[in-house]
XYZ file of C-alpha atoms in Angstrom:
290
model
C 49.754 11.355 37.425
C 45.985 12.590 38.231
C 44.960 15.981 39.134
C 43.796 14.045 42.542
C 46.731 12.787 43.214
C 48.955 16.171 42.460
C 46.162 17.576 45.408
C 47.425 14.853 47.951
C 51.088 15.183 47.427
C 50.491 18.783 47.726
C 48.394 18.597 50.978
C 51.346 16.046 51.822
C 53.619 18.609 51.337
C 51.898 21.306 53.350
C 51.280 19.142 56.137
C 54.846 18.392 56.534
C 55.973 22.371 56.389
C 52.864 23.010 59.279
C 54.455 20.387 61.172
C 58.117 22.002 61.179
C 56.973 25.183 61.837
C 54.670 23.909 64.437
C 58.109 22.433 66.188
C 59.880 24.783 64.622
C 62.392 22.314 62.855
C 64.341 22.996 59.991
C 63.641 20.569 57.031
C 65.763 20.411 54.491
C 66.160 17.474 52.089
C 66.752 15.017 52.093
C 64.466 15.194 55.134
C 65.833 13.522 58.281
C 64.847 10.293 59.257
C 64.081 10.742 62.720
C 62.008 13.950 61.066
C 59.787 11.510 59.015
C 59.420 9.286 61.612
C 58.191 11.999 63.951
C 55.850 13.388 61.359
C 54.231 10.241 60.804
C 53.484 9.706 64.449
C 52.196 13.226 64.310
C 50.055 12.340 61.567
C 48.597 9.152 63.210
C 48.066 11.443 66.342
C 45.690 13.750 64.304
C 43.517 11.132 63.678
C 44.937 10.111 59.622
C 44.101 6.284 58.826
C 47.165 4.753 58.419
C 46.367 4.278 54.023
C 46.408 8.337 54.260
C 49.779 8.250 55.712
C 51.247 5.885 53.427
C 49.991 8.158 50.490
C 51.137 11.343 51.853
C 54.858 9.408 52.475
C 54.884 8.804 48.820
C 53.965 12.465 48.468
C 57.007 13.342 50.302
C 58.810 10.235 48.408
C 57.818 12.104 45.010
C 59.440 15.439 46.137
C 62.831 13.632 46.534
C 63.040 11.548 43.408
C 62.221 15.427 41.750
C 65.313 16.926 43.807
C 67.186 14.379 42.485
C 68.067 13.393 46.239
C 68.233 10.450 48.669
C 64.734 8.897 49.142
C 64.832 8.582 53.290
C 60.851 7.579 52.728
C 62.287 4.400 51.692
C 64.414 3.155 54.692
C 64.101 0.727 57.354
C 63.436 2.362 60.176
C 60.609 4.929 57.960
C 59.214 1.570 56.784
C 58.782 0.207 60.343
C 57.426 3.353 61.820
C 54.801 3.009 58.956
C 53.871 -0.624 60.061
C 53.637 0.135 63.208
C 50.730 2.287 62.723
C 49.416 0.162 60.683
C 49.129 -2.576 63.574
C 47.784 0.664 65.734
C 44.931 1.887 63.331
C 42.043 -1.036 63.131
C 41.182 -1.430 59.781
C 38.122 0.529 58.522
C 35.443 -2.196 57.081
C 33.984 -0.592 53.506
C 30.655 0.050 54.585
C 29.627 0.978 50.940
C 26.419 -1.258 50.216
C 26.606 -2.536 46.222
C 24.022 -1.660 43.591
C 22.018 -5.334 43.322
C 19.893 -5.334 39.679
C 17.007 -5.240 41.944
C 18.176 -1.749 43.035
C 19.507 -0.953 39.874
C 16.219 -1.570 38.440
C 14.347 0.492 41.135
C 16.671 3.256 40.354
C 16.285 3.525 36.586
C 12.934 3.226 37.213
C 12.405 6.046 39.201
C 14.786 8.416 36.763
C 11.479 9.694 35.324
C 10.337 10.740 38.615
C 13.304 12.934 39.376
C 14.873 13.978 36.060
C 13.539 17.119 34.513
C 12.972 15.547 31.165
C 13.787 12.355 28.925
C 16.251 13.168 27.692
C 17.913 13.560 31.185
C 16.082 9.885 31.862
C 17.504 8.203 29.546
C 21.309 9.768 30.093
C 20.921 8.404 33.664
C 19.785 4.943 32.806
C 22.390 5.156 29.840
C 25.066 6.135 32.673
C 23.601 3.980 35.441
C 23.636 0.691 33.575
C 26.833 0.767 31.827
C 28.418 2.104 35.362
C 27.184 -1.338 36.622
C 27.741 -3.583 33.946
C 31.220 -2.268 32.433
C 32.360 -1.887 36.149
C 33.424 1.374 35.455
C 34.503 4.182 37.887
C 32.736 7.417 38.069
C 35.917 9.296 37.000
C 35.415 7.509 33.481
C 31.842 8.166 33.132
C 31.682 11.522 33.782
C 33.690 15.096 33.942
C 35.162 16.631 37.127
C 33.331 20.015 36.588
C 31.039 21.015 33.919
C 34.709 22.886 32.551
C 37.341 20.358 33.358
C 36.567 17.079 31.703
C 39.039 14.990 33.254
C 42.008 12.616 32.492
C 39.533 9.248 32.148
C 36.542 10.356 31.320
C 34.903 8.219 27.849
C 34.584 10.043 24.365
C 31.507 8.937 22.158
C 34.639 7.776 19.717
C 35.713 5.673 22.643
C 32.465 3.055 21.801
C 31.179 1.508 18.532
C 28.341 -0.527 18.028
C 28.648 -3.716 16.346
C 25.619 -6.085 15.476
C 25.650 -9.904 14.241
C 23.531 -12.846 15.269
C 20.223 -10.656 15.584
C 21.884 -8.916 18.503
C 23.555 -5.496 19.094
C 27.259 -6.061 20.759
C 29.315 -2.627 22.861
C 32.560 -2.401 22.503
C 33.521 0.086 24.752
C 37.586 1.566 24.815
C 38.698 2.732 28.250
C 42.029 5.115 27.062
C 43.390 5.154 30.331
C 42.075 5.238 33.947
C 42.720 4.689 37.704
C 45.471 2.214 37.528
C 46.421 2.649 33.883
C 48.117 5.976 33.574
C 50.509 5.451 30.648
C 46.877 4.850 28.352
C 47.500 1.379 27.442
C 43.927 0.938 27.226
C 41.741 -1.976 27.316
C 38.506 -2.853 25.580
C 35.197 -3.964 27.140
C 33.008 -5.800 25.017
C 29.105 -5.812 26.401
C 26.792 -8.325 24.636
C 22.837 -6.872 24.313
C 20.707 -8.657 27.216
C 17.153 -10.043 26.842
C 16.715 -7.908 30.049
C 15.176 -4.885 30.879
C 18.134 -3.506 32.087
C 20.279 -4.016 28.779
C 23.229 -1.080 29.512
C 23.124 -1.388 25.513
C 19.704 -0.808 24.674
C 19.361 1.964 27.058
C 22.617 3.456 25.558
C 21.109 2.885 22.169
C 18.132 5.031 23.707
C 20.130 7.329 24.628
C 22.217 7.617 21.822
C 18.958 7.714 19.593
C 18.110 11.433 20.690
C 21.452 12.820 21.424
C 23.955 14.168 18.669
C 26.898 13.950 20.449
C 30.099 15.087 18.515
C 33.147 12.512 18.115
C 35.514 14.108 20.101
C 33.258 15.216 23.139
C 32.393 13.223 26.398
C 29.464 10.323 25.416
C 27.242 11.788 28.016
C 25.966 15.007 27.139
C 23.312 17.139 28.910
C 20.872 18.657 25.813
C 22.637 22.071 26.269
C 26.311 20.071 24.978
C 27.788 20.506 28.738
C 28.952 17.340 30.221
C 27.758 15.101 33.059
C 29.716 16.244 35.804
C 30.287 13.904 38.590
C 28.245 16.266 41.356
C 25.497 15.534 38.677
C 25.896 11.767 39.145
C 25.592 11.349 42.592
C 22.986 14.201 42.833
C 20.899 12.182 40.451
C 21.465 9.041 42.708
C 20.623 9.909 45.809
C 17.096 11.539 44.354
C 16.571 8.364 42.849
C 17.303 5.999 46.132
C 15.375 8.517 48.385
C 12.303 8.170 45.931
C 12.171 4.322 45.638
C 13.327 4.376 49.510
C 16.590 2.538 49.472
C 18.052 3.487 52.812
C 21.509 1.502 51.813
C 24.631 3.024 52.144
C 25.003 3.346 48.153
C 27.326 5.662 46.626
C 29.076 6.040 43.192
C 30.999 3.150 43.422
C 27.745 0.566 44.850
C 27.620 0.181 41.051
C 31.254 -1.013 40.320
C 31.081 -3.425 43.853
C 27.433 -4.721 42.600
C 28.489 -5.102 39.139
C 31.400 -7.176 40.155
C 29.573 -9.119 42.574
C 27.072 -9.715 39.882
C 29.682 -10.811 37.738
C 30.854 -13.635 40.836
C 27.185 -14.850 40.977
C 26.870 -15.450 37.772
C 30.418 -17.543 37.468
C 32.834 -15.505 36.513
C 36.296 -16.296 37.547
C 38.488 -14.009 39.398
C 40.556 -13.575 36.741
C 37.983 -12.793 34.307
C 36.498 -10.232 37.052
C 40.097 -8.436 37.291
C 40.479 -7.751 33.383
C 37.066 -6.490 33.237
C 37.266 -4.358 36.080
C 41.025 -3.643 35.305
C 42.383 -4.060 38.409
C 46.234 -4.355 38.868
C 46.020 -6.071 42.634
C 44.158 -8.122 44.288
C 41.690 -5.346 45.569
C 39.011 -6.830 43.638
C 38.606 -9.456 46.140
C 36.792 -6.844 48.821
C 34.485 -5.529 46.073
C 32.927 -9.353 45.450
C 29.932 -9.682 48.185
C 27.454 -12.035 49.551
C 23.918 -11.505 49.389
């Protein structure tokens, strides 16, 4: 289980003691159904999207499979209370705009601009490009803090660099991430583009005047301390405010962009879901029209 979501089954968990002293109930567990089903309506009347919920009632789920108790999170009447505010709460559309290659070229472009040296330049574009074009999450490209490295994050051991045919291939090894938390793992493999924006070339670059250690993180600032995520989006939002992209782009513009890339260029669904390694059909609202 991530760090993250320990946090939200521990906020779950607090929420649900500030609620019984709040009505001053006594909880004990297994808690009582008409208890959960009160809580959640107290949740949905503090203004908690109805996704929130859900995850905080497997929060509460988690705490009774651990007790060794009766999961009430789990019966009818719980699971109808939870559908009901689903049907309540209008669904929130994902106003996150995705990284196009004319953006991502604008942005990589710009790194110069707002980096404080080349080195930094080409870690960006390094990070940038291969966030795009392996569909990665930010959680796997960089560290949490610049002390706490993180459960996903990619080791320079994690990639090797194979050529044939006159052309440079990545094959990059994702250990574990977001929906694989046993580390099954999966490999990407990233052919060399005749573009500009080749995610291996400018990882080549990158990799040219760094001397990163096997068993660190594959980005490195020049002083050994990792990217950190703050870092990421820090970096991003320089670069879109100096080419003036007013799009709502975030972290993950480059994993919706890259995957809608992927569609426009006639990839299948099913291809797009291994490479993005997806386990549900979520994929489907990261694909968009433009």
């Amino acid at each position: 289980m991530t760090k993250n979501t320990w946090k939200t089954y521990k906020t779950a968990l607090e929420s649900l003691a500030k609620y019984s002293k709040e009505y001053d109930l006594n909880v004990l567990w297994p808690i009582q159904i008409d208890v959960l089903t009160r809580f959640i309506a107290y949740l949905s009347y503090s203004g908690l999207t109805s996704s929130t919920i859900n995850t905080y009632l497997s929060g509460i789920s988690h705490k009774h499979k651990l007790l060794g108790v009766t999961d009430t999170t789990c019966t009818f009447i719980v699971s109808k209370t939870l559908e009901g505010v689903r049907r309540k709460s209008p669904k929130l559309s994902d106003i996150r705009a995705p990284v196009t290659l004319e953006i991502l070229h604008k942005i990589i472009r710009s790194l110069p601009s707002v980096c404080s040296s080349h080195y930094e330049s080409c870690l960006f574009a390094s990070a940038f490009s291969l966030a795009f074009f392996a569909l990665l999450r930010i959680g796997e490209l960089t560290a949490d803090t610049s002390t706490d490295i993180g459960a996903h994050t990619i080791f320079i051991n994690d990639l090797s660099l194979k050529f044939s045919n006159c052309k440079y291939e990545l094959h990059l090894k994702i250990c574990s991430s977001k929906a694989d938390q046993r580390g099954i793992s999966t490999t990407l493999v990233i052919p060399q583009r005749e573009a500009d924006l080749c995610p291996v070339s400018m990882l080549r670059a990158f990799l040219g005047i760094s001397y990163p250690a096997t068993d660190k993180p594959l980005f490195l600032h020049f002083n050994g301390s990792p990217l950190t995520r703050f870092q990421f989006i820090s970096i991003l939002k320089k670069t879109l405010y100096f080419c003036g992209v007013k799009d709502h782009i975030r972290s993950h513009s480059f994993r919706i962009g890259g995957a809608s890339h992927y569609s426009r260029m006639g990839a299948s669904d099913s291809e797009i879901k291994k490479w993005g390694r997806w386990v549900s059909d979520a994929y489907t609202s990261y694909i968009r029209i433009w």
